[in-house]
Short mmCIF file of C-alpha atoms in Angstrom, two decimals:
data_model
loop_
_atom_site.label_atom_id
_atom_site.label_comp_id
_atom_site.label_asym_id
_atom_site.label_seq_id
_atom_site.Cartn_x
_atom_site.Cartn_y
_atom_site.Cartn_z
CA MET O 1 -39.36 -33.92 -14.61
CA SER O 2 -37.29 -36.87 -13.41
CA GLN O 3 -33.57 -36.38 -12.89
CA MET O 4 -32.84 -38.73 -15.85
CA ASN O 5 -35.19 -36.86 -18.19
CA ARG O 6 -33.82 -33.51 -17.06
CA ARG O 7 -30.28 -34.63 -17.79
CA ARG O 8 -31.33 -35.91 -21.22
CA ALA O 9 -33.09 -32.63 -22.02
CA LEU O 10 -30.00 -30.66 -21.10
CA GLN O 11 -27.87 -32.87 -23.34
CA LEU O 12 -30.25 -32.37 -26.27
CA LEU O 13 -30.37 -28.61 -25.76
CA ALA O 14 -26.60 -28.47 -25.66
CA ALA O 15 -26.36 -30.48 -28.86
CA LEU O 16 -28.71 -28.01 -30.55
CA GLY O 17 -26.49 -25.11 -29.48
CA THR O 18 -29.05 -23.46 -27.22
CA SER O 19 -26.44 -22.34 -24.77
CA GLY O 20 -28.53 -19.58 -23.26
CA LEU O 21 -31.26 -22.04 -22.25
CA VAL O 22 -28.74 -24.46 -20.83
CA ALA O 23 -27.14 -21.69 -18.78
CA GLY O 24 -30.55 -20.78 -17.42
CA CYS O 25 -31.24 -24.36 -16.37
CA GLY O 26 -27.82 -24.54 -14.76
CA SER O 27 -28.56 -21.40 -12.74
CA ASP O 28 -31.77 -22.94 -11.43
CA ALA O 29 -29.85 -26.01 -10.35
CA GLU O 30 -27.29 -23.91 -8.54
CA GLN O 31 -30.02 -21.95 -6.77
CA ASP O 32 -31.73 -25.18 -5.77
CA ALA O 33 -28.44 -26.49 -4.32
CA THR O 34 -27.81 -23.25 -2.46
CA SER O 35 -31.29 -23.14 -1.01
CA THR O 36 -30.91 -26.63 0.46
CA GLN O 37 -27.54 -26.01 2.15
CA SER O 38 -27.80 -26.75 5.86
CA PRO O 39 -27.63 -23.83 8.33
CA ILE O 40 -24.35 -23.22 10.17
CA LYS O 41 -23.53 -21.57 13.49
CA ILE O 42 -20.87 -18.85 13.72
CA GLY O 43 -19.85 -17.40 17.08
CA LEU O 44 -19.10 -13.68 17.50
CA ILE O 45 -17.07 -12.74 20.59
CA ALA O 46 -17.41 -9.04 21.45
CA PRO O 47 -17.69 -6.86 24.58
CA GLN O 48 -21.26 -5.75 25.24
CA ALA O 49 -20.50 -3.27 28.05
CA GLY O 50 -17.58 -1.25 29.43
CA ALA O 51 -14.84 0.76 27.75
CA ASN O 52 -14.59 -1.56 24.73
CA LYS O 53 -18.34 -1.70 24.00
CA ALA O 54 -18.02 0.74 21.09
CA ILE O 55 -15.43 -1.55 19.47
CA GLY O 56 -17.64 -4.56 20.18
CA ASP O 57 -20.57 -2.85 18.47
CA GLU O 58 -18.44 -2.17 15.41
CA LEU O 59 -17.28 -5.80 15.27
CA GLY O 60 -20.90 -6.91 15.26
CA ASN O 61 -21.96 -4.27 12.74
CA GLY O 62 -19.20 -5.19 10.28
CA PHE O 63 -19.92 -8.92 10.32
CA GLU O 64 -23.66 -8.38 10.01
CA MET O 65 -23.07 -5.94 7.14
CA TYR O 66 -21.43 -8.71 5.12
CA LEU O 67 -24.35 -11.03 5.86
CA ASP O 68 -26.80 -8.28 4.85
CA LEU O 69 -25.08 -7.91 1.49
CA ASN O 70 -24.85 -11.68 0.91
CA ASP O 71 -28.34 -12.98 1.64
CA GLY O 72 -27.41 -13.93 5.20
CA ARG O 73 -25.19 -16.76 3.97
CA LEU O 74 -21.57 -17.88 4.21
CA GLY O 75 -20.32 -20.45 1.73
CA GLY O 76 -23.91 -20.92 0.56
CA HIS O 77 -25.17 -21.81 4.06
CA PRO O 78 -27.73 -19.78 6.02
CA VAL O 79 -25.94 -18.39 9.10
CA ASN O 80 -27.09 -18.43 12.69
CA LEU O 81 -24.83 -15.76 14.22
CA ILE O 82 -24.47 -16.33 17.97
CA THR O 83 -23.02 -13.39 19.93
CA ALA O 84 -21.16 -14.04 23.18
CA ASP O 85 -20.16 -11.28 25.59
CA GLU O 86 -16.37 -10.96 25.73
CA GLY O 87 -16.59 -8.83 28.86
CA ASP O 88 -13.44 -7.06 29.95
CA THR O 89 -11.43 -9.85 31.57
CA VAL O 90 -9.70 -13.03 30.47
CA LYS O 91 -12.16 -15.02 32.56
CA SER O 92 -15.19 -13.55 30.80
CA GLY O 93 -13.53 -14.11 27.43
CA GLN O 94 -12.88 -17.75 28.26
CA ALA O 95 -16.51 -18.15 29.32
CA ALA O 96 -17.62 -16.71 25.97
CA VAL O 97 -15.51 -19.23 24.05
CA ASP O 98 -16.67 -22.15 26.19
CA GLY O 99 -20.30 -21.21 25.66
CA LEU O 100 -19.91 -20.97 21.89
CA LEU O 101 -18.09 -24.29 21.66
CA LYS O 102 -20.88 -26.01 23.61
CA GLN O 103 -23.36 -24.70 21.03
CA GLY O 104 -21.40 -26.35 18.22
CA VAL O 105 -20.20 -23.35 16.24
CA LEU O 106 -18.37 -24.07 13.01
CA ALA O 107 -16.05 -21.07 13.52
CA MET O 108 -15.65 -18.00 15.72
CA THR O 109 -14.75 -14.38 15.13
CA GLY O 110 -14.33 -11.05 16.95
CA VAL O 111 -12.29 -10.39 20.15
CA ALA O 112 -11.59 -6.76 21.03
CA SER O 113 -8.98 -7.15 23.78
CA SER O 114 -5.41 -8.37 23.33
CA SER O 115 -5.35 -9.79 26.87
CA VAL O 116 -8.49 -11.79 26.13
CA MET O 117 -6.94 -13.06 22.89
CA PHE O 118 -3.96 -14.37 24.86
CA GLY O 119 -6.27 -15.87 27.47
CA ILE O 120 -8.39 -17.87 25.02
CA ARG O 121 -5.57 -19.00 22.77
CA ASP O 122 -5.10 -22.47 24.29
CA ALA O 123 -8.84 -23.20 24.43
CA VAL O 124 -9.21 -22.35 20.74
CA GLU O 125 -6.23 -24.46 19.73
CA ARG O 126 -7.45 -27.45 21.78
CA ALA O 127 -10.95 -27.21 20.33
CA ARG O 128 -9.59 -27.05 16.76
CA VAL O 129 -12.27 -24.54 15.82
CA PRO O 130 -10.96 -21.61 13.74
CA LEU O 131 -11.11 -18.14 15.27
CA ILE O 132 -10.93 -15.20 12.84
CA GLY O 133 -9.80 -12.41 15.15
CA SER O 134 -11.00 -9.05 13.86
CA ASN O 135 -9.25 -6.68 16.25
CA ALA O 136 -6.83 -7.84 18.97
CA SER O 137 -3.51 -8.90 17.47
CA PRO O 138 -0.38 -8.60 19.64
CA ALA O 139 2.92 -9.35 17.90
CA SER O 140 3.79 -12.00 20.50
CA LEU O 141 0.82 -14.20 19.57
CA GLN O 142 2.84 -16.72 17.57
CA SER O 143 2.77 -20.40 16.53
CA VAL O 144 -1.02 -20.63 16.34
CA VAL O 145 -2.83 -23.00 13.99
CA TYR O 146 -6.49 -22.13 14.49
CA ILE O 147 -6.24 -18.38 15.13
CA TRP O 148 -6.27 -16.10 12.10
CA ARG O 149 -6.51 -12.31 12.14
CA THR O 150 -8.05 -9.94 9.60
CA SER O 151 -6.95 -6.81 11.46
CA TYR O 152 -3.24 -6.04 11.95
CA VAL O 153 -0.28 -6.73 14.22
CA LEU O 154 0.08 -4.04 16.87
CA ASP O 155 3.61 -2.93 15.98
CA GLU O 156 2.79 -2.32 12.31
CA ALA O 157 0.98 1.02 12.60
CA ALA O 158 3.87 2.37 14.69
CA ARG O 159 6.42 1.03 12.22
CA ALA O 160 4.67 2.68 9.27
CA LEU O 161 4.40 5.94 11.20
CA GLY O 162 7.97 5.87 12.50
CA ARG O 163 9.32 5.47 8.99
CA TYR O 164 7.21 8.42 7.78
CA MET O 165 8.06 10.70 10.70
CA ARG O 166 11.79 10.04 10.34
CA GLU O 167 11.68 11.65 6.89
CA GLU O 168 8.94 14.22 7.53
CA LEU O 169 10.05 15.91 10.75
CA ARG O 170 12.51 18.79 10.74
CA PRO O 171 16.02 18.48 12.21
CA ALA O 172 15.06 20.81 15.06
CA ASP O 173 11.91 18.88 16.04
CA GLN O 174 11.81 17.08 19.38
CA VAL O 175 9.48 14.11 19.93
CA ALA O 176 7.99 13.24 23.31
CA THR O 177 6.74 9.66 23.58
CA ILE O 178 3.78 9.26 25.96
CA LEU O 179 2.32 5.78 26.46
CA PRO O 180 -0.14 4.00 28.81
CA GLU O 181 1.59 1.67 31.25
CA GLY O 182 0.58 -1.99 31.40
CA VAL O 183 -1.60 -2.03 28.28
CA VAL O 184 -1.13 -5.25 26.28
CA GLY O 185 0.66 -4.43 23.02
CA VAL O 186 2.14 -1.11 24.12
CA GLU O 187 5.66 -2.56 24.07
CA ASP O 188 5.03 -3.72 20.48
CA VAL O 189 4.08 -0.17 19.55
CA LEU O 190 7.12 1.36 21.24
CA ARG O 191 9.52 -1.13 19.68
CA GLY O 192 8.07 -0.72 16.17
CA PHE O 193 8.18 3.07 16.35
CA ARG O 194 11.74 3.30 17.68
CA GLN O 195 13.11 0.73 15.25
CA GLU O 196 11.76 2.58 12.22
CA PHE O 197 12.40 6.14 13.41
CA GLY O 198 15.87 5.25 14.65
CA GLU O 199 16.83 4.30 18.19
CA SER O 200 19.69 6.79 18.28
CA ASP O 201 17.95 9.65 16.46
CA PRO O 202 18.48 12.74 18.66
CA ARG O 203 14.97 13.98 17.90
CA ILE O 204 13.47 11.25 20.10
CA ALA O 205 13.54 11.86 23.85
CA SER O 206 15.56 9.12 25.53
CA GLN O 207 12.88 8.53 28.17
CA VAL O 208 9.29 7.41 27.61
CA VAL O 209 6.70 9.09 29.81
CA TRP O 210 4.30 6.44 31.13
CA THR O 211 0.75 7.28 32.17
CA SER O 212 -2.09 5.35 33.77
CA GLY O 213 -3.23 2.46 31.61
CA THR O 214 -6.86 2.49 32.73
CA ALA O 215 -9.45 2.20 29.98
CA SER O 216 -11.75 4.77 31.65
CA PRO O 217 -9.51 7.55 33.01
CA SER O 218 -10.63 10.51 35.09
CA LYS O 219 -10.48 14.08 33.81
CA THR O 220 -7.15 14.61 35.57
CA ALA O 221 -5.62 11.14 35.15
CA TYR O 222 -2.87 12.26 32.76
CA VAL O 223 -2.19 15.81 33.95
CA SER O 224 1.01 15.28 35.94
CA ASP O 225 2.54 12.91 33.38
CA ILE O 226 1.71 15.23 30.49
CA ASN O 227 3.30 18.17 32.32
CA ARG O 228 6.42 16.09 32.87
CA ALA O 229 6.58 15.22 29.15
CA LEU O 230 6.08 18.84 28.11
CA SER O 231 8.83 20.10 30.42
CA GLY O 232 11.30 19.24 27.64
CA ASN O 233 9.44 21.60 25.27
CA PRO O 234 8.70 19.02 22.52
CA SER O 235 7.22 20.11 19.20
CA VAL O 236 5.77 16.63 18.49
CA VAL O 237 4.02 14.01 20.63
CA PHE O 238 3.84 10.33 19.71
CA CYS O 239 1.27 8.38 21.74
CA PHE O 240 -0.92 5.25 21.82
CA TYR O 241 -4.44 5.38 23.26
CA ALA O 242 -7.89 4.21 22.18
CA GLY O 243 -11.54 4.67 23.10
CA PRO O 244 -12.45 6.85 26.10
CA ALA O 245 -8.78 6.98 27.14
CA ALA O 246 -7.86 8.51 23.76
CA ALA O 247 -10.45 11.27 24.05
CA GLU O 248 -9.33 12.14 27.59
CA PHE O 249 -5.65 12.10 26.65
CA ILE O 250 -6.15 14.48 23.71
CA MET O 251 -8.23 16.92 25.78
CA GLN O 252 -5.81 16.90 28.71
CA LEU O 253 -2.81 17.31 26.38
CA ARG O 254 -4.40 20.37 24.75
CA ASP O 255 -5.52 21.75 28.12
CA ALA O 256 -1.86 21.59 29.20
CA GLY O 257 -1.08 24.04 26.40
CA PHE O 258 0.44 21.71 23.81
CA ARG O 259 -0.26 23.00 20.31
CA GLY O 260 2.30 20.99 18.39
CA SER O 261 1.84 17.95 16.15
CA ILE O 262 0.31 14.71 17.45
CA TYR O 263 1.07 11.37 15.78
CA ALA O 264 -0.30 7.97 16.80
CA PRO O 265 -1.52 4.59 15.58
CA GLY O 266 -4.99 5.16 14.17
CA PHE O 267 -6.91 3.94 17.21
CA LEU O 268 -6.33 7.37 18.80
CA THR O 269 -9.02 8.91 16.58
CA GLU O 270 -11.02 5.85 15.53
CA GLY O 271 -14.63 5.04 16.38
CA THR O 272 -16.48 7.42 18.68
CA VAL O 273 -13.34 9.23 19.91
CA LEU O 274 -13.77 12.29 17.69
CA ASP O 275 -17.37 12.70 18.88
CA ASP O 276 -16.21 12.81 22.51
CA ILE O 277 -13.54 15.53 22.19
CA ARG O 278 -14.52 19.01 23.37
CA PRO O 279 -13.78 21.46 21.96
CA ALA O 280 -13.75 19.58 18.67
CA ASN O 281 -10.95 21.77 17.30
CA ASP O 282 -8.56 20.08 19.76
CA ALA O 283 -8.45 17.08 17.42
CA LEU O 284 -7.84 18.95 14.18
CA GLY O 285 -4.57 18.09 12.46
CA ILE O 286 -3.86 14.88 14.40
CA ARG O 287 -2.13 12.43 12.07
CA THR O 288 -2.51 8.68 12.45
CA ALA O 289 -1.51 5.51 10.64
CA LEU O 290 -4.07 2.80 10.02
CA ASN O 291 -4.86 -0.04 7.61
CA TYR O 292 -8.14 1.56 6.58
CA SER O 293 -9.78 4.88 5.84
CA ALA O 294 -13.49 5.18 5.13
CA ASP O 295 -12.80 7.43 2.13
CA LEU O 296 -10.62 4.93 0.23
CA ASN O 297 -11.64 4.96 -3.42
CA ASN O 298 -12.01 1.35 -4.52
CA ALA O 299 -15.05 -0.67 -5.60
CA ALA O 300 -15.13 -2.89 -2.51
CA ASN O 301 -15.02 0.11 -0.16
CA ARG O 302 -17.61 2.08 -2.11
CA ARG O 303 -20.03 -0.83 -1.70
CA PHE O 304 -19.19 -1.47 1.95
CA ALA O 305 -18.99 2.13 3.15
CA SER O 306 -22.14 3.19 1.31
CA ALA O 307 -24.19 0.31 2.74
CA TYR O 308 -22.73 0.90 6.20
CA ARG O 309 -23.56 4.61 6.21
CA LYS O 310 -27.07 3.90 4.96
CA LYS O 311 -27.72 1.41 7.76
CA HIS O 312 -25.90 3.10 10.68
CA ASN O 313 -25.75 6.77 9.63
CA ILE O 314 -22.00 6.89 10.41
CA SER O 315 -18.83 6.01 8.53
CA PRO O 316 -17.33 2.57 9.15
CA THR O 317 -14.19 2.11 11.25
CA THR O 318 -11.27 -0.27 10.89
CA TYR O 319 -12.99 -2.47 13.50
CA ALA O 320 -16.10 -2.83 11.34
CA MET O 321 -14.02 -3.30 8.18
CA ALA O 322 -11.90 -6.08 9.69
CA SER O 323 -15.04 -7.86 10.92
CA TYR O 324 -16.60 -7.51 7.48
CA ASP O 325 -13.46 -9.11 6.04
CA ALA O 326 -13.64 -11.88 8.66
CA ALA O 327 -17.05 -12.78 7.26
CA LYS O 328 -15.66 -12.59 3.73
CA VAL O 329 -12.77 -14.99 4.38
CA LEU O 330 -15.12 -17.39 6.19
CA ASP O 331 -17.48 -17.22 3.21
CA GLN O 332 -14.70 -18.24 0.85
CA ALA O 333 -13.19 -20.87 3.15
CA ILE O 334 -16.53 -22.56 3.90
CA ARG O 335 -17.31 -22.71 0.19
CA LEU O 336 -13.89 -24.23 -0.53
CA ALA O 337 -14.30 -26.78 2.27
CA GLY O 338 -17.45 -28.26 0.72
CA PRO O 339 -21.14 -28.68 1.60
CA ALA O 340 -20.59 -30.69 4.80
CA ALA O 341 -17.42 -28.99 6.04
CA THR O 342 -16.01 -29.53 9.50
CA SER O 343 -14.19 -26.87 11.51
CA GLN O 344 -10.88 -28.52 10.69
CA GLN O 345 -11.65 -28.50 6.95
CA VAL O 346 -12.60 -24.81 7.13
CA ASN O 347 -9.32 -24.08 8.89
CA LEU O 348 -7.35 -25.80 6.13
CA ALA O 349 -9.33 -23.92 3.50
CA LEU O 350 -8.47 -20.57 5.10
CA GLY O 351 -4.89 -21.18 3.99
CA ARG O 352 -5.98 -21.57 0.37
CA ILE O 353 -8.19 -18.53 -0.24
CA GLY O 354 -5.43 -16.28 -1.59
CA GLN O 355 -5.93 -12.56 -2.15
CA ILE O 356 -8.91 -10.81 -0.58
CA ASP O 357 -10.72 -8.00 -2.40
CA SER O 358 -11.27 -5.79 0.63
CA PRO O 359 -12.50 -2.26 1.41
CA ARG O 360 -8.95 -1.54 2.66
CA GLY O 361 -7.47 -2.68 -0.68
CA ALA O 362 -6.27 -6.13 -1.69
CA TRP O 363 -4.52 -8.18 1.01
CA GLN O 364 -3.69 -11.79 1.83
CA PHE O 365 -2.77 -13.90 4.83
CA ASN O 366 0.94 -14.33 5.50
CA GLN O 367 2.60 -17.27 7.24
CA PRO O 368 1.76 -16.07 10.79
CA ARG O 369 -1.94 -15.89 9.72
CA THR O 370 -2.09 -12.09 9.76
CA PRO O 371 -2.66 -9.71 6.82
CA GLN O 372 0.00 -8.54 4.43
CA GLN O 373 -1.56 -5.15 3.71
CA LYS O 374 -1.16 -1.45 3.01
CA TRP O 375 -0.98 1.20 5.72
CA TYR O 376 -2.31 4.73 5.25
CA LEU O 377 -1.64 8.16 6.71
CA ARG O 378 -4.79 9.98 7.82
CA GLU O 379 -5.40 13.46 9.22
CA VAL O 380 -8.31 14.73 11.30
CA GLN O 381 -10.08 17.38 9.25
CA ARG O 382 -13.48 19.01 9.31
CA ASP O 383 -16.06 17.41 7.01
CA GLY O 384 -18.98 19.83 7.12
CA GLN O 385 -20.13 19.97 10.74
CA VAL O 386 -18.25 16.85 11.86
CA LEU O 387 -14.64 15.75 12.21
CA SER O 388 -13.33 12.96 10.05
CA ASN O 389 -10.14 10.96 9.47
CA VAL O 390 -9.22 11.98 5.93
CA LEU O 391 -6.84 9.94 3.79
CA VAL O 392 -3.56 11.75 3.12
CA SER O 393 -1.31 9.15 1.50
CA GLU O 394 -0.21 5.54 1.41
CA LEU O 395 2.62 4.82 3.84
CA ALA O 396 3.85 1.25 3.40
CA THR O 397 2.95 -2.37 2.79
CA LEU O 398 3.69 -4.49 5.86
CA GLY O 399 3.11 -8.03 7.02
#
């Protein structure tokens, strides 16, 4: 049928009141338009080896999960997802960005390391290609135009936890603060925790105990520093570790005889950490604050978590969730920007997408291009034969 005759037929059908038939024809037209949308390239920056590989895997899994559930398309376009190895240095991160830009990506996502995020900032801004960061988000990354983040700002988990602990702990409790020296974002965490708990609260030890900041510590790396922290006989430890360092810290803290309460931003028990702790009971009862828990009961999370478990046979982490949401916001922004969108038009559209229906609960971008979102208290509990971060309560909305 010619386009003119088709249009005339639709007009006649509408005049006759056959709305169901017209709707059917309209659906066919929409499908035809979608099927002819040109392919687009999206770059995923993630570490493929080293201490952050587990996080990199989750970033890839989350983004691909969204594509799996949406016919491999963003904004109606078939997606060619190009993965670049972030490595573990600023130099390798810069090389990843340069390589993706040379391949003509419409947008980029990922980035596990805060130091890499700082290192690639200027290259991203000069290229004017939007980067949807799905993990690294230091508070000092400010005044960016093309960098958006679907994860968090590093001080927020500590702020939410500090506010909770201030009310929850007993007057006689003493808190030892143990942190890794030189890790990007650790000062954000310390500042957020102290501001919300109370700088002058006598329950907080005046001195922070600093440990090695290596991402792959030895089995004795923290022993002397932990003993120094425990010499004050604290009943509570507040700390900030992730990945292999988190597992080692927990085991060495328990080996030193500490049986009190452990509180931390959620990265302490996220990802593969709980699988690496031996004996497993050493992790029971640890309480953490995070923007996501795999057992959140909302429609978006039921769909996401169920599909993720079916594909990977494990529960999703905040890293996977934030990457899933990065795909979701790109999907909406690319659709808003139109069928022949440029990177600059997609970037403008990101500011217009409004509230996101996410597995973590509804959230939206704030002025600094980070999420305004809820934070949750979780506790490590036994779920059958495995350990799991179980949702306890909602803590705060921050951002």
